[in-house]
mmCIF file of C-alpha atoms in Angstrom:
data_model
loop_
_atom_site.group_PDB
_atom_site.id
_atom_site.type_symbol
_atom_site.label_atom_id
_atom_site.label_comp_id
_atom_site.label_asym_id
_atom_site.label_seq_id
_atom_site.Cartn_x
_atom_site.Cartn_y
_atom_site.Cartn_z
ATOM 1 C CA MET A 1 -7.703 29.671 -20.524
ATOM 2 C CA GLU A 2 -11.374 29.221 -19.655
ATOM 3 C CA GLU A 3 -13.273 32.523 -19.818
ATOM 4 C CA ILE A 4 -14.886 33.542 -16.712
ATOM 5 C CA ASN A 5 -18.063 35.744 -16.587
ATOM 6 C CA PHE A 6 -17.336 38.849 -14.355
ATOM 7 C CA GLU A 7 -20.522 40.508 -15.329
ATOM 8 C CA LYS A 8 -22.840 38.940 -12.659
ATOM 9 C CA LYS A 9 -22.502 41.853 -10.261
ATOM 10 C CA ALA A 10 -21.692 45.459 -11.334
ATOM 11 C CA GLU A 11 -18.786 46.817 -9.425
ATOM 12 C CA ARG A 12 -19.641 49.945 -7.476
ATOM 13 C CA ALA A 13 -17.206 52.733 -8.766
ATOM 14 C CA LEU A 14 -15.933 56.013 -7.484
ATOM 15 C CA LEU A 15 -14.209 58.135 -10.149
ATOM 16 C CA ILE A 16 -11.299 60.379 -9.079
ATOM 17 C CA SER A 17 -9.624 63.231 -11.058
ATOM 18 C CA VAL A 18 -6.990 66.090 -10.608
ATOM 19 C CA ASP A 19 -7.931 69.283 -12.490
ATOM 20 C CA THR A 20 -4.529 70.740 -13.371
ATOM 21 C CA GLY A 21 -6.026 73.028 -16.116
ATOM 22 C CA ASP A 22 -4.119 71.149 -18.937
ATOM 23 C CA PHE A 23 -7.491 69.733 -20.182
ATOM 24 C CA ASP A 24 -11.205 69.960 -19.670
ATOM 25 C CA ALA A 25 -11.405 67.941 -16.560
ATOM 26 C CA ASP A 26 -15.249 67.961 -16.277
ATOM 27 C CA ALA A 27 -15.697 66.639 -19.886
ATOM 28 C CA SER A 28 -13.022 64.115 -19.422
ATOM 29 C CA ILE A 29 -14.375 62.687 -16.090
ATOM 30 C CA ASN A 30 -17.916 62.540 -17.809
ATOM 31 C CA GLU A 31 -16.344 60.445 -20.580
ATOM 32 C CA LEU A 32 -14.566 58.301 -17.930
ATOM 33 C CA SER A 33 -18.045 57.705 -16.464
ATOM 34 C CA GLU A 34 -19.331 56.363 -19.840
ATOM 35 C CA LEU A 35 -16.273 54.235 -20.161
ATOM 36 C CA ALA A 36 -16.784 52.792 -16.646
ATOM 37 C CA LYS A 37 -20.482 52.020 -17.467
ATOM 38 C CA THR A 38 -19.265 50.325 -20.686
ATOM 39 C CA ALA A 39 -16.956 48.173 -18.599
ATOM 40 C CA GLY A 40 -19.829 47.083 -16.545
ATOM 41 C CA ALA A 41 -19.444 49.331 -13.418
ATOM 42 C CA GLU A 42 -22.057 51.184 -11.569
ATOM 43 C CA VAL A 43 -20.776 54.687 -11.039
ATOM 44 C CA VAL A 44 -21.716 55.858 -7.581
ATOM 45 C CA GLY A 45 -19.757 59.137 -7.383
ATOM 46 C CA MET A 46 -17.201 61.401 -8.957
ATOM 47 C CA MET A 47 -14.565 63.530 -7.198
ATOM 48 C CA VAL A 48 -12.449 66.280 -8.816
ATOM 49 C CA GLN A 49 -9.643 68.144 -7.185
ATOM 50 C CA LYS A 50 -8.126 71.346 -8.423
ATOM 51 C CA LYS A 51 -4.440 71.013 -8.045
ATOM 52 C CA ALA A 52 -1.308 72.416 -9.726
ATOM 53 C CA ALA A 53 -0.130 68.875 -10.325
ATOM 54 C CA PRO A 54 -1.034 65.351 -9.250
ATOM 55 C CA SER A 55 0.643 64.085 -6.043
ATOM 56 C CA ALA A 56 3.570 61.913 -6.974
ATOM 57 C CA ALA A 57 2.734 59.658 -3.904
ATOM 58 C CA SER A 58 -1.164 59.448 -3.992
ATOM 59 C CA PHE A 59 -2.320 61.252 -7.165
ATOM 60 C CA VAL A 60 -4.700 63.438 -4.983
ATOM 61 C CA GLY A 61 -3.698 65.422 -1.882
ATOM 62 C CA SER A 62 -3.843 63.742 1.482
ATOM 63 C CA GLY A 63 -7.010 65.586 2.659
ATOM 64 C CA ARG A 64 -8.889 64.434 -0.486
ATOM 65 C CA LEU A 65 -7.449 60.893 -0.038
ATOM 66 C CA SER A 66 -9.265 60.905 3.432
ATOM 67 C CA GLU A 67 -12.422 62.005 1.916
ATOM 68 C CA ILE A 68 -12.112 59.299 -0.708
ATOM 69 C CA ALA A 69 -11.426 56.580 1.770
ATOM 70 C CA HIS A 70 -14.509 57.692 3.997
ATOM 71 C CA PHE A 71 -16.717 57.816 0.828
ATOM 72 C CA CYS A 72 -15.669 54.288 -0.232
ATOM 73 C CA LYS A 73 -16.402 52.942 3.226
ATOM 74 C CA ILE A 74 -19.850 54.361 3.677
ATOM 75 C CA ASN A 75 -20.963 53.653 0.004
ATOM 76 C CA ASP A 76 -19.513 50.115 -0.267
ATOM 77 C CA ILE A 77 -17.283 51.106 -3.206
ATOM 78 C CA ASP A 78 -15.653 48.168 -5.072
ATOM 79 C CA ILE A 79 -13.282 50.120 -7.367
ATOM 80 C CA LEU A 80 -11.653 53.435 -7.608
ATOM 81 C CA ILE A 81 -11.081 54.607 -11.171
ATOM 82 C CA ALA A 82 -8.582 57.467 -11.679
ATOM 83 C CA ASP A 83 -8.895 59.780 -14.753
ATOM 84 C CA ALA A 84 -5.219 59.595 -15.511
ATOM 85 C CA GLU A 85 -2.288 57.191 -15.985
ATOM 86 C CA LEU A 86 -1.189 56.271 -12.516
ATOM 87 C CA THR A 87 2.265 55.053 -11.407
ATOM 88 C CA PRO A 88 2.556 51.762 -9.433
ATOM 89 C CA VAL A 89 3.511 53.825 -6.323
ATOM 90 C CA GLN A 90 0.220 55.957 -6.614
ATOM 91 C CA VAL A 91 -1.865 52.760 -7.087
ATOM 92 C CA ARG A 92 -0.278 51.020 -4.125
ATOM 93 C CA ASN A 93 -0.581 53.999 -1.821
ATOM 94 C CA ILE A 94 -4.251 54.607 -2.660
ATOM 95 C CA GLU A 95 -5.092 51.000 -2.259
ATOM 96 C CA ASP A 96 -3.395 50.672 1.034
ATOM 97 C CA PHE A 97 -5.190 53.909 2.419
ATOM 98 C CA ALA A 98 -8.622 53.282 0.876
ATOM 99 C CA ASP A 99 -8.607 49.512 1.024
ATOM 100 C CA VAL A 100 -10.123 49.449 -2.418
ATOM 101 C CA LYS A 101 -9.066 48.163 -5.824
ATOM 102 C CA VAL A 102 -7.564 51.039 -7.955
ATOM 103 C CA VAL A 103 -7.354 51.173 -11.680
ATOM 104 C CA ASP A 104 -6.489 54.069 -13.963
ATOM 105 C CA ARG A 105 -7.925 55.386 -17.232
ATOM 106 C CA THR A 106 -5.571 53.387 -19.446
ATOM 107 C CA THR A 107 -6.320 50.098 -17.673
ATOM 108 C CA LEU A 108 -10.086 50.842 -18.039
ATOM 109 C CA ILE A 109 -9.794 51.303 -21.771
ATOM 110 C CA LEU A 110 -7.609 48.408 -22.228
ATOM 111 C CA ASP A 111 -10.135 46.314 -20.297
ATOM 112 C CA ILE A 112 -12.896 47.476 -22.551
ATOM 113 C CA PHE A 113 -10.918 46.717 -25.603
ATOM 114 C CA ALA A 114 -10.122 43.179 -24.235
ATOM 115 C CA LYS A 115 -13.863 42.596 -23.812
ATOM 116 C CA ARG A 116 -14.869 43.927 -27.224
ATOM 117 C CA ALA A 117 -12.083 42.216 -29.437
ATOM 118 C CA HIS A 118 -13.343 39.246 -31.348
ATOM 119 C CA SER A 119 -10.939 38.749 -34.328
ATOM 120 C CA ALA A 120 -7.601 37.144 -34.003
ATOM 121 C CA GLU A 121 -5.870 40.484 -34.838
ATOM 122 C CA GLY A 122 -7.906 42.378 -32.332
ATOM 123 C CA LYS A 123 -7.045 40.032 -29.499
ATOM 124 C CA ILE A 124 -3.389 40.054 -30.407
ATOM 125 C CA GLN A 125 -3.439 43.913 -30.446
ATOM 126 C CA VAL A 126 -5.227 44.185 -27.063
ATOM 127 C CA GLU A 127 -3.023 41.592 -25.525
ATOM 128 C CA LEU A 128 0.166 43.272 -26.728
ATOM 129 C CA ALA A 129 -1.065 46.616 -25.384
ATOM 130 C CA GLN A 130 -1.896 45.203 -21.990
ATOM 131 C CA LEU A 131 1.404 43.490 -21.589
ATOM 132 C CA LYS A 132 3.383 46.500 -22.543
ATOM 133 C CA TYR A 133 1.450 48.547 -20.074
ATOM 134 C CA ALA A 134 1.872 45.866 -17.357
ATOM 135 C CA LEU A 135 5.600 45.005 -17.875
ATOM 136 C CA PRO A 136 7.093 48.158 -16.208
ATOM 137 C CA ARG A 137 4.463 47.931 -13.401
ATOM 138 C CA LEU A 138 4.885 44.336 -12.295
ATOM 139 C CA SER A 139 7.008 45.227 -9.260
ATOM 140 C CA GLY A 140 4.437 47.772 -8.042
ATOM 141 C CA GLN A 141 1.008 46.111 -8.580
ATOM 142 C CA GLY A 142 0.039 46.702 -4.983
ATOM 143 C CA LYS A 143 -3.078 44.566 -4.110
ATOM 144 C CA ASN A 144 -4.208 44.229 -7.786
ATOM 145 C CA LEU A 145 -2.486 40.750 -8.127
ATOM 146 C CA SER A 146 -3.845 39.542 -4.855
ATOM 147 C CA ARG A 147 -7.350 40.310 -5.698
ATOM 148 C CA LEU A 148 -8.779 37.174 -7.272
ATOM 149 C CA GLY A 149 -12.311 38.260 -7.444
ATOM 150 C CA GLY A 150 -12.035 39.421 -11.111
ATOM 151 C CA GLY A 151 -13.794 42.537 -12.501
ATOM 152 C CA ILE A 152 -12.476 45.568 -14.330
ATOM 153 C CA GLY A 153 -8.795 45.404 -15.039
ATOM 154 C CA THR A 154 -8.550 41.722 -15.032
ATOM 155 C CA ARG A 155 -9.674 40.735 -18.587
ATOM 156 C CA GLY A 156 -7.410 39.971 -21.356
ATOM 157 C CA PRO A 157 -4.073 38.208 -20.784
ATOM 158 C CA GLY A 158 -5.131 37.232 -17.232
ATOM 159 C CA GLU A 159 -3.617 37.430 -13.839
ATOM 160 C CA THR A 160 -1.563 34.367 -14.368
ATOM 161 C CA LYS A 161 0.296 36.168 -17.259
ATOM 162 C CA LEU A 162 0.655 39.333 -15.129
ATOM 163 C CA GLU A 163 2.241 37.313 -12.310
ATOM 164 C CA SER A 164 4.762 35.723 -14.729
ATOM 165 C CA ASP A 165 8.293 37.125 -14.694
ATOM 166 C CA LYS A 166 9.354 39.877 -16.989
ATOM 167 C CA ARG A 167 11.432 37.556 -19.216
ATOM 168 C CA HIS A 168 8.313 35.532 -20.111
ATOM 169 C CA ILE A 169 6.245 38.594 -20.811
ATOM 170 C CA ARG A 170 9.021 40.055 -23.081
ATOM 171 C CA LYS A 171 9.038 36.746 -24.947
ATOM 172 C CA ARG A 172 5.371 37.021 -25.333
ATOM 173 C CA ILE A 173 5.455 40.582 -26.481
ATOM 174 C CA GLN A 174 8.053 39.619 -29.117
ATOM 175 C CA TYR A 175 5.811 36.830 -30.330
ATOM 176 C CA LEU A 176 2.897 39.013 -30.532
ATOM 177 C CA ASN A 177 4.853 41.806 -32.394
ATOM 178 C CA GLU A 178 6.015 39.232 -34.915
ATOM 179 C CA SER A 179 2.396 38.132 -35.443
ATOM 180 C CA LEU A 180 1.276 41.662 -35.975
ATOM 181 C CA VAL A 181 4.004 42.086 -38.590
ATOM 182 C CA LYS A 182 2.790 39.057 -40.505
ATOM 183 C CA ILE A 183 -0.791 40.472 -40.452
ATOM 184 C CA GLU A 184 0.381 43.811 -41.449
ATOM 185 C CA LYS A 185 2.190 42.437 -44.499
ATOM 186 C CA ARG A 186 -0.953 40.580 -45.562
ATOM 187 C CA ARG A 187 -2.831 43.820 -45.152
ATOM 188 C CA GLN A 188 -0.424 45.831 -47.124
ATOM 189 C CA ALA A 189 -0.537 43.179 -49.946
ATOM 190 C CA VAL A 190 -4.277 43.562 -49.985
ATOM 191 C CA HIS A 191 -3.929 47.380 -50.240
ATOM 192 C CA ARG A 192 -1.498 47.133 -53.018
ATOM 193 C CA ARG A 193 -3.696 44.769 -55.069
ATOM 194 C CA ARG A 194 -6.642 47.118 -54.500
ATOM 195 C CA GLN A 195 -4.710 50.059 -55.777
ATOM 196 C CA LYS A 196 -3.375 48.213 -58.837
ATOM 197 C CA ASN A 197 -6.905 47.100 -59.652
ATOM 198 C CA GLY A 198 -8.116 50.692 -59.436
ATOM 199 C CA ALA A 199 -10.495 49.951 -56.472
ATOM 200 C CA TYR A 200 -11.494 52.873 -54.274
ATOM 201 C CA ALA A 201 -11.510 52.781 -50.491
ATOM 202 C CA VAL A 202 -13.574 54.983 -48.050
ATOM 203 C CA ALA A 203 -12.632 54.790 -44.310
ATOM 204 C CA ILE A 204 -15.105 55.627 -41.589
ATOM 205 C CA VAL A 205 -13.323 57.207 -38.676
ATOM 206 C CA GLY A 206 -14.283 59.233 -35.660
ATOM 207 C CA TYR A 207 -15.193 59.315 -32.031
ATOM 208 C CA THR A 208 -16.531 56.167 -30.332
ATOM 209 C CA ASN A 209 -20.214 56.108 -30.055
ATOM 210 C CA ALA A 210 -20.580 58.657 -32.953
ATOM 211 C CA GLY A 211 -22.722 56.288 -34.876
ATOM 212 C CA LYS A 212 -20.027 54.783 -37.363
ATOM 213 C CA SER A 213 -21.496 51.340 -37.203
ATOM 214 C CA THR A 214 -24.990 52.646 -37.724
ATOM 215 C CA LEU A 215 -23.805 54.560 -40.792
ATOM 216 C CA MET A 216 -21.982 51.359 -41.975
ATOM 217 C CA ASN A 217 -25.163 49.383 -41.654
ATOM 218 C CA ARG A 218 -27.250 52.153 -43.307
ATOM 219 C CA LEU A 219 -24.981 52.248 -46.367
ATOM 220 C CA THR A 220 -24.304 48.550 -46.854
ATOM 221 C CA ASP A 221 -26.524 46.287 -44.718
ATOM 222 C CA ALA A 222 -23.242 45.162 -43.037
ATOM 223 C CA GLY A 223 -24.912 43.823 -39.943
ATOM 224 C CA VAL A 224 -22.387 45.437 -37.639
ATOM 225 C CA LEU A 225 -23.249 45.531 -33.984
ATOM 226 C CA GLU A 226 -24.956 48.745 -32.927
ATOM 227 C CA GLU A 227 -24.958 49.595 -29.300
ATOM 228 C CA ASN A 228 -25.139 52.775 -27.343
ATOM 229 C CA LYS A 229 -21.841 52.093 -25.680
ATOM 230 C CA LEU A 230 -18.330 53.282 -26.176
ATOM 231 C CA PHE A 231 -16.259 50.867 -28.325
ATOM 232 C CA ALA A 232 -19.351 48.856 -29.325
ATOM 233 C CA THR A 233 -17.384 47.498 -32.224
ATOM 234 C CA LEU A 234 -13.640 47.159 -32.243
ATOM 235 C CA ASP A 235 -12.614 44.904 -35.175
ATOM 236 C CA PRO A 236 -12.702 46.721 -38.446
ATOM 237 C CA THR A 237 -15.354 45.658 -41.089
ATOM 238 C CA ALA A 238 -15.161 46.295 -44.879
ATOM 239 C CA ARG A 239 -18.147 46.085 -47.286
ATOM 240 C CA LYS A 240 -18.795 47.018 -50.957
ATOM 241 C CA LEU A 241 -20.800 50.152 -51.492
ATOM 242 C CA THR A 242 -22.164 51.320 -54.981
ATOM 243 C CA LEU A 243 -22.370 55.153 -55.321
ATOM 244 C CA PRO A 244 -25.012 56.848 -57.438
ATOM 245 C CA ASP A 245 -22.744 57.370 -60.322
ATOM 246 C CA GLY A 246 -22.153 53.645 -60.542
ATOM 247 C CA ARG A 247 -18.709 53.540 -59.027
ATOM 248 C CA GLN A 248 -18.078 50.945 -56.325
ATOM 249 C CA VAL A 249 -15.934 51.595 -53.216
ATOM 250 C CA MET A 250 -14.752 49.507 -50.264
ATOM 251 C CA LEU A 251 -16.303 51.035 -47.140
ATOM 252 C CA ILE A 252 -14.068 50.255 -44.107
ATOM 253 C CA ASP A 253 -15.312 50.854 -40.537
ATOM 254 C CA THR A 254 -12.369 51.565 -37.906
ATOM 255 C CA VAL A 255 -12.001 51.570 -34.234
ATOM 256 C CA GLY A 256 -13.529 54.397 -32.321
ATOM 257 C CA LEU A 257 -11.471 57.152 -30.540
ATOM 258 C CA VAL A 258 -11.520 58.939 -27.190
ATOM 259 C CA ARG A 259 -9.679 61.797 -25.655
ATOM 260 C CA ARG A 260 -6.169 60.911 -24.444
ATOM 261 C CA LEU A 261 -6.236 57.598 -26.123
ATOM 262 C CA PRO A 262 -3.422 55.503 -24.362
ATOM 263 C CA HIS A 263 -0.328 55.424 -26.716
ATOM 264 C CA GLN A 264 -0.110 51.777 -26.014
ATOM 265 C CA LEU A 265 -3.362 51.365 -27.938
ATOM 266 C CA VAL A 266 -2.362 53.773 -30.706
ATOM 267 C CA ASP A 267 0.801 51.726 -31.159
ATOM 268 C CA ALA A 268 -0.973 48.327 -31.024
ATOM 269 C CA PHE A 269 -3.713 49.341 -33.250
ATOM 270 C CA LYS A 270 -1.713 51.370 -35.722
ATOM 271 C CA SER A 271 -2.222 48.792 -38.507
ATOM 272 C CA THR A 272 -6.015 48.976 -38.030
ATOM 273 C CA LEU A 273 -6.050 52.921 -37.674
ATOM 274 C CA GLU A 274 -3.795 53.024 -40.879
ATOM 275 C CA GLU A 275 -6.952 51.964 -42.885
ATOM 276 C CA ALA A 276 -7.410 55.710 -43.069
ATOM 277 C CA LEU A 277 -3.927 56.157 -44.480
ATOM 278 C CA TRP A 278 -4.715 53.773 -47.453
ATOM 279 C CA ALA A 279 -8.123 55.213 -48.110
ATOM 280 C CA ASP A 280 -9.003 57.509 -50.978
ATOM 281 C CA VAL A 281 -11.615 59.457 -48.839
ATOM 282 C CA ILE A 282 -12.057 59.652 -45.047
ATOM 283 C CA LEU A 283 -15.322 60.163 -43.494
ATOM 284 C CA ASN A 284 -14.827 61.850 -39.946
ATOM 285 C CA VAL A 285 -18.160 60.942 -38.286
ATOM 286 C CA CYS A 286 -19.083 62.997 -35.266
ATOM 287 C CA ASP A 287 -22.141 63.178 -33.018
ATOM 288 C CA ALA A 288 -23.606 66.638 -33.901
ATOM 289 C CA SER A 289 -25.989 66.473 -30.910
ATOM 290 C CA SER A 290 -22.977 66.415 -28.469
ATOM 291 C CA GLU A 291 -21.808 69.390 -26.746
ATOM 292 C CA GLU A 292 -18.304 68.099 -27.417
ATOM 293 C CA CYS A 293 -18.802 67.806 -31.128
ATOM 294 C CA SER A 294 -15.997 70.254 -32.143
ATOM 295 C CA GLU A 295 -13.680 68.599 -29.686
ATOM 296 C CA HIS A 296 -14.375 65.210 -30.909
ATOM 297 C CA VAL A 297 -13.623 66.347 -34.483
ATOM 298 C CA LYS A 298 -10.372 67.805 -33.280
ATOM 299 C CA VAL A 299 -9.463 64.570 -31.537
ATOM 300 C CA THR A 300 -10.000 62.635 -34.775
ATOM 301 C CA ASN A 301 -8.272 65.080 -36.983
ATOM 302 C CA ASP A 302 -5.189 65.221 -34.804
ATOM 303 C CA LEU A 303 -4.729 61.441 -34.928
ATOM 304 C CA LEU A 304 -5.333 61.458 -38.698
ATOM 305 C CA SER A 305 -2.591 63.997 -39.073
ATOM 306 C CA ALA A 306 -0.228 61.952 -36.865
ATOM 307 C CA LEU A 307 -0.905 59.007 -39.085
ATOM 308 C CA GLY A 308 0.097 61.045 -42.069
ATOM 309 C CA CYS A 309 -3.353 61.607 -43.604
ATOM 310 C CA ASP A 310 -2.738 65.237 -44.258
ATOM 311 C CA GLY A 311 -3.827 66.129 -47.832
ATOM 312 C CA LYS A 312 -6.441 63.385 -48.074
ATOM 313 C CA PRO A 313 -10.064 64.263 -48.866
ATOM 314 C CA ILE A 314 -11.914 64.398 -45.480
ATOM 315 C CA ILE A 315 -15.683 64.704 -45.229
ATOM 316 C CA ASN A 316 -16.926 65.867 -41.809
ATOM 317 C CA VAL A 317 -20.157 63.752 -41.360
ATOM 318 C CA LEU A 318 -22.400 65.447 -38.705
ATOM 319 C CA ASN A 319 -24.490 62.511 -37.500
ATOM 320 C CA LYS A 320 -27.486 62.404 -35.286
ATOM 321 C CA CYS A 321 -28.892 65.582 -36.715
ATOM 322 C CA ASP A 322 -32.315 64.129 -36.041
ATOM 323 C CA LEU A 323 -31.771 64.981 -32.496
ATOM 324 C CA LEU A 324 -30.727 68.578 -33.240
ATOM 325 C CA PRO A 325 -32.867 69.752 -36.210
ATOM 326 C CA ASP A 326 -31.883 73.409 -35.681
ATOM 327 C CA LEU A 327 -28.137 72.798 -36.101
ATOM 328 C CA LEU A 328 -26.302 75.922 -36.700
ATOM 329 C CA ASP A 329 -24.600 76.673 -39.940
ATOM 330 C CA PHE A 330 -21.326 77.474 -38.456
ATOM 331 C CA LEU A 331 -20.844 73.739 -37.742
ATOM 332 C CA LEU A 332 -20.528 73.139 -41.402
ATOM 333 C CA ILE A 333 -16.791 73.872 -41.760
ATOM 334 C CA GLY A 334 -14.939 72.625 -44.914
ATOM 335 C CA ARG A 335 -16.451 69.723 -46.622
ATOM 336 C CA SER A 336 -19.323 68.623 -44.258
ATOM 337 C CA VAL A 337 -22.675 66.855 -44.491
ATOM 338 C CA ARG A 338 -25.499 66.588 -42.048
ATOM 339 C CA ILE A 339 -27.018 63.285 -41.758
ATOM 340 C CA SER A 340 -28.889 60.871 -39.497
ATOM 341 C CA ALA A 341 -27.605 57.331 -39.915
ATOM 342 C CA LYS A 342 -30.599 56.166 -37.864
ATOM 343 C CA THR A 343 -33.338 57.706 -40.035
ATOM 344 C CA GLY A 344 -31.507 58.137 -43.388
ATOM 345 C CA LEU A 345 -31.669 61.892 -43.400
ATOM 346 C CA GLY A 346 -28.921 63.296 -45.596
ATOM 347 C CA ILE A 347 -27.551 59.959 -46.808
ATOM 348 C CA GLU A 348 -28.077 60.820 -50.511
ATOM 349 C CA SER A 349 -26.083 64.096 -50.054
ATOM 350 C CA LEU A 350 -23.399 62.168 -48.347
ATOM 351 C CA LEU A 351 -23.066 59.710 -51.231
ATOM 352 C CA GLU A 352 -22.886 62.664 -53.705
ATOM 353 C CA GLU A 353 -20.102 64.176 -51.596
ATOM 354 C CA ILE A 354 -18.093 60.886 -51.578
ATOM 355 C CA SER A 355 -18.508 60.690 -55.417
ATOM 356 C CA LYS A 356 -17.124 64.263 -55.668
ATOM 357 C CA ALA A 357 -14.157 63.729 -53.307
ATOM 358 C CA LEU A 358 -12.872 60.420 -55.067
ATOM 359 C CA PRO A 359 -9.872 61.018 -57.027
ATOM 360 C CA GLU A 360 -9.336 59.791 -60.512
ATOM 361 C CA LYS A 361 -8.091 56.292 -60.379
ATOM 362 C CA THR A 362 -5.596 54.426 -62.618
ATOM 363 C CA VAL A 363 -5.592 50.712 -63.268
ATOM 364 C CA SER A 364 -2.622 48.483 -64.633
ATOM 365 C CA VAL A 365 -3.790 46.130 -67.448
ATOM 366 C CA LYS A 366 -2.236 43.928 -70.314
ATOM 367 C CA LEU A 367 -3.757 44.456 -73.622
ATOM 368 C CA LEU A 368 -3.358 43.080 -77.100
ATOM 369 C CA ILE A 369 -4.064 45.885 -79.641
ATOM 370 C CA PRO A 370 -4.659 44.835 -83.328
ATOM 371 C CA PHE A 371 -2.297 46.587 -85.764
ATOM 372 C CA SER A 372 -5.336 48.138 -87.313
ATOM 373 C CA GLU A 373 -5.942 49.954 -83.962
ATOM 374 C CA ALA A 374 -2.351 50.998 -83.332
ATOM 375 C CA ARG A 375 -3.501 54.506 -82.599
ATOM 376 C CA ILE A 376 -4.839 53.252 -79.297
ATOM 377 C CA VAL A 377 -1.202 52.805 -78.048
ATOM 378 C CA ASN A 378 -0.739 56.603 -78.491
ATOM 379 C CA GLU A 379 -4.084 57.246 -76.804
ATOM 380 C CA ILE A 380 -3.074 55.283 -73.771
ATOM 381 C CA ARG A 381 0.133 57.361 -73.489
ATOM 382 C CA GLN A 382 -2.064 60.540 -73.342
ATOM 383 C CA HIS A 383 -4.216 59.000 -70.589
ATOM 384 C CA GLY A 384 -1.521 57.217 -68.760
ATOM 385 C CA THR A 385 1.786 55.347 -69.338
ATOM 386 C CA VAL A 386 2.764 52.259 -71.422
ATOM 387 C CA GLU A 387 5.082 50.274 -69.213
ATOM 388 C CA THR A 388 6.067 47.393 -71.746
ATOM 389 C CA GLU A 389 5.457 47.112 -75.499
ATOM 390 C CA GLU A 390 5.970 43.978 -77.616
ATOM 391 C CA TYR A 391 5.067 43.482 -81.195
ATOM 392 C CA THR A 392 3.736 39.837 -81.827
ATOM 393 C CA GLU A 393 2.163 38.212 -84.879
ATOM 394 C CA ASN A 394 -1.319 38.963 -83.388
ATOM 395 C CA GLY A 395 -0.830 42.555 -82.538
ATOM 396 C CA ILE A 396 0.886 44.901 -80.119
ATOM 397 C CA LYS A 397 1.017 43.477 -76.675
ATOM 398 C CA ILE A 398 1.405 46.164 -74.013
ATOM 399 C CA THR A 399 1.336 46.573 -70.264
ATOM 400 C CA ALA A 400 -0.358 49.897 -69.503
ATOM 401 C CA CYS A 401 -1.398 52.045 -66.581
ATOM 402 C CA ALA A 402 -4.241 54.504 -67.337
ATOM 403 C CA LYS A 403 -7.342 56.041 -65.831
ATOM 404 C CA THR A 404 -10.065 53.601 -65.176
ATOM 405 C CA ASP A 405 -12.628 55.514 -67.162
ATOM 406 C CA TYR A 406 -10.482 55.295 -70.368
ATOM 407 C CA ILE A 407 -9.482 51.645 -69.728
ATOM 408 C CA GLU A 408 -13.232 50.996 -69.854
ATOM 409 C CA THR A 409 -13.416 52.183 -73.543
ATOM 410 C CA VAL A 410 -10.645 49.666 -74.577
ATOM 411 C CA LYS A 411 -11.712 46.779 -72.366
ATOM 412 C CA GLU A 412 -12.316 44.464 -75.336
ATOM 413 C CA TYR A 413 -8.518 44.348 -75.847
ATOM 414 C CA ILE A 414 -7.627 43.464 -72.240
ATOM 415 C CA ILE A 415 -5.944 40.135 -71.830
ATOM 416 C CA GLY A 416 -5.180 40.359 -68.195
ATOM 417 C CA SER A 417 -4.512 42.731 -65.260
ATOM 418 C CA GLU A 418 -1.525 43.428 -63.041
ATOM 419 C CA SER A 419 -2.069 42.013 -59.505
#
């Protein structure tokens, strides 16, 4: 399908929210504003209604809906963006009353991901998430499917796919799932090979726009896109990094996080997010200059816990400290480092912390030990395990798994590695 540029004219957007007290509505709608700008919209206004629960029919109350319709008319609003996941009924009723296209928070985030994905895997993940979200909503799309002008909420699989019958979409979802399974198997094979070879992996995780890509570029000259927008980079990047003690690690950048990340995206991007699960050390990067710094750290830690990363060494990397030189000491909770990826402040301390946090690694190798050095076999048992042992006319042939620093002392006898 030919790509159409919808960026010529920014859509004028009104953001709406219902504050039920279950979350910080002000912080959430401010984040929604940044998301809308990232998607290419011009945010004209924001309306928050305090209400015990959203209206099942129209999300906001009838009085507020009249205010919204009036605001849209006098301000030439092109799109309403709700800071929640709307039902098809709510979308249809708001559109019919206000005569303006309506999208919800999930659709907005999916739209940004569709715009930012470049790798084959990233595009598959985004399309899968969009189709899973669209499938139960096909019968209640309201005016969305009749609006052919493009814009936010229309990128990705495209309107022709959304108009297809559910059977076709289910077949497409099955195909995409199978494609992701194949990609995941290849990814796991790479992880296992890396572990057998004793290679270290360090994953960069954290809130979107916290400076992860800037840190990646500072440490490795990776050339990753740096942009002051949410989800500036979506596809994971891996680069080699040499630490001050000489050890080399694979540094992996991962997709950024936001509050209330749609579960469709968590599911679809699970293989990408699980880079953290395979990592030896996790860098939780946050924007120390943000008033929401502690909340951002919590969002990331909650997801890491959900992925099964409990117990892994995590270094809290407080980035952008050049913008807040008088950062209070109480922010340094646990293993934390203050840095500025932009200026280089604190980078040496960060590298030292990574070195301290790395676990002792083992590597599986094949060795041919001369009979005159038979004592080495016993030494290997002290430092690891001897998996196979064979006496040949040239010496003792063994397959051993031992700590990398010890294997380095007997590397002259290595005849191969397990891979």
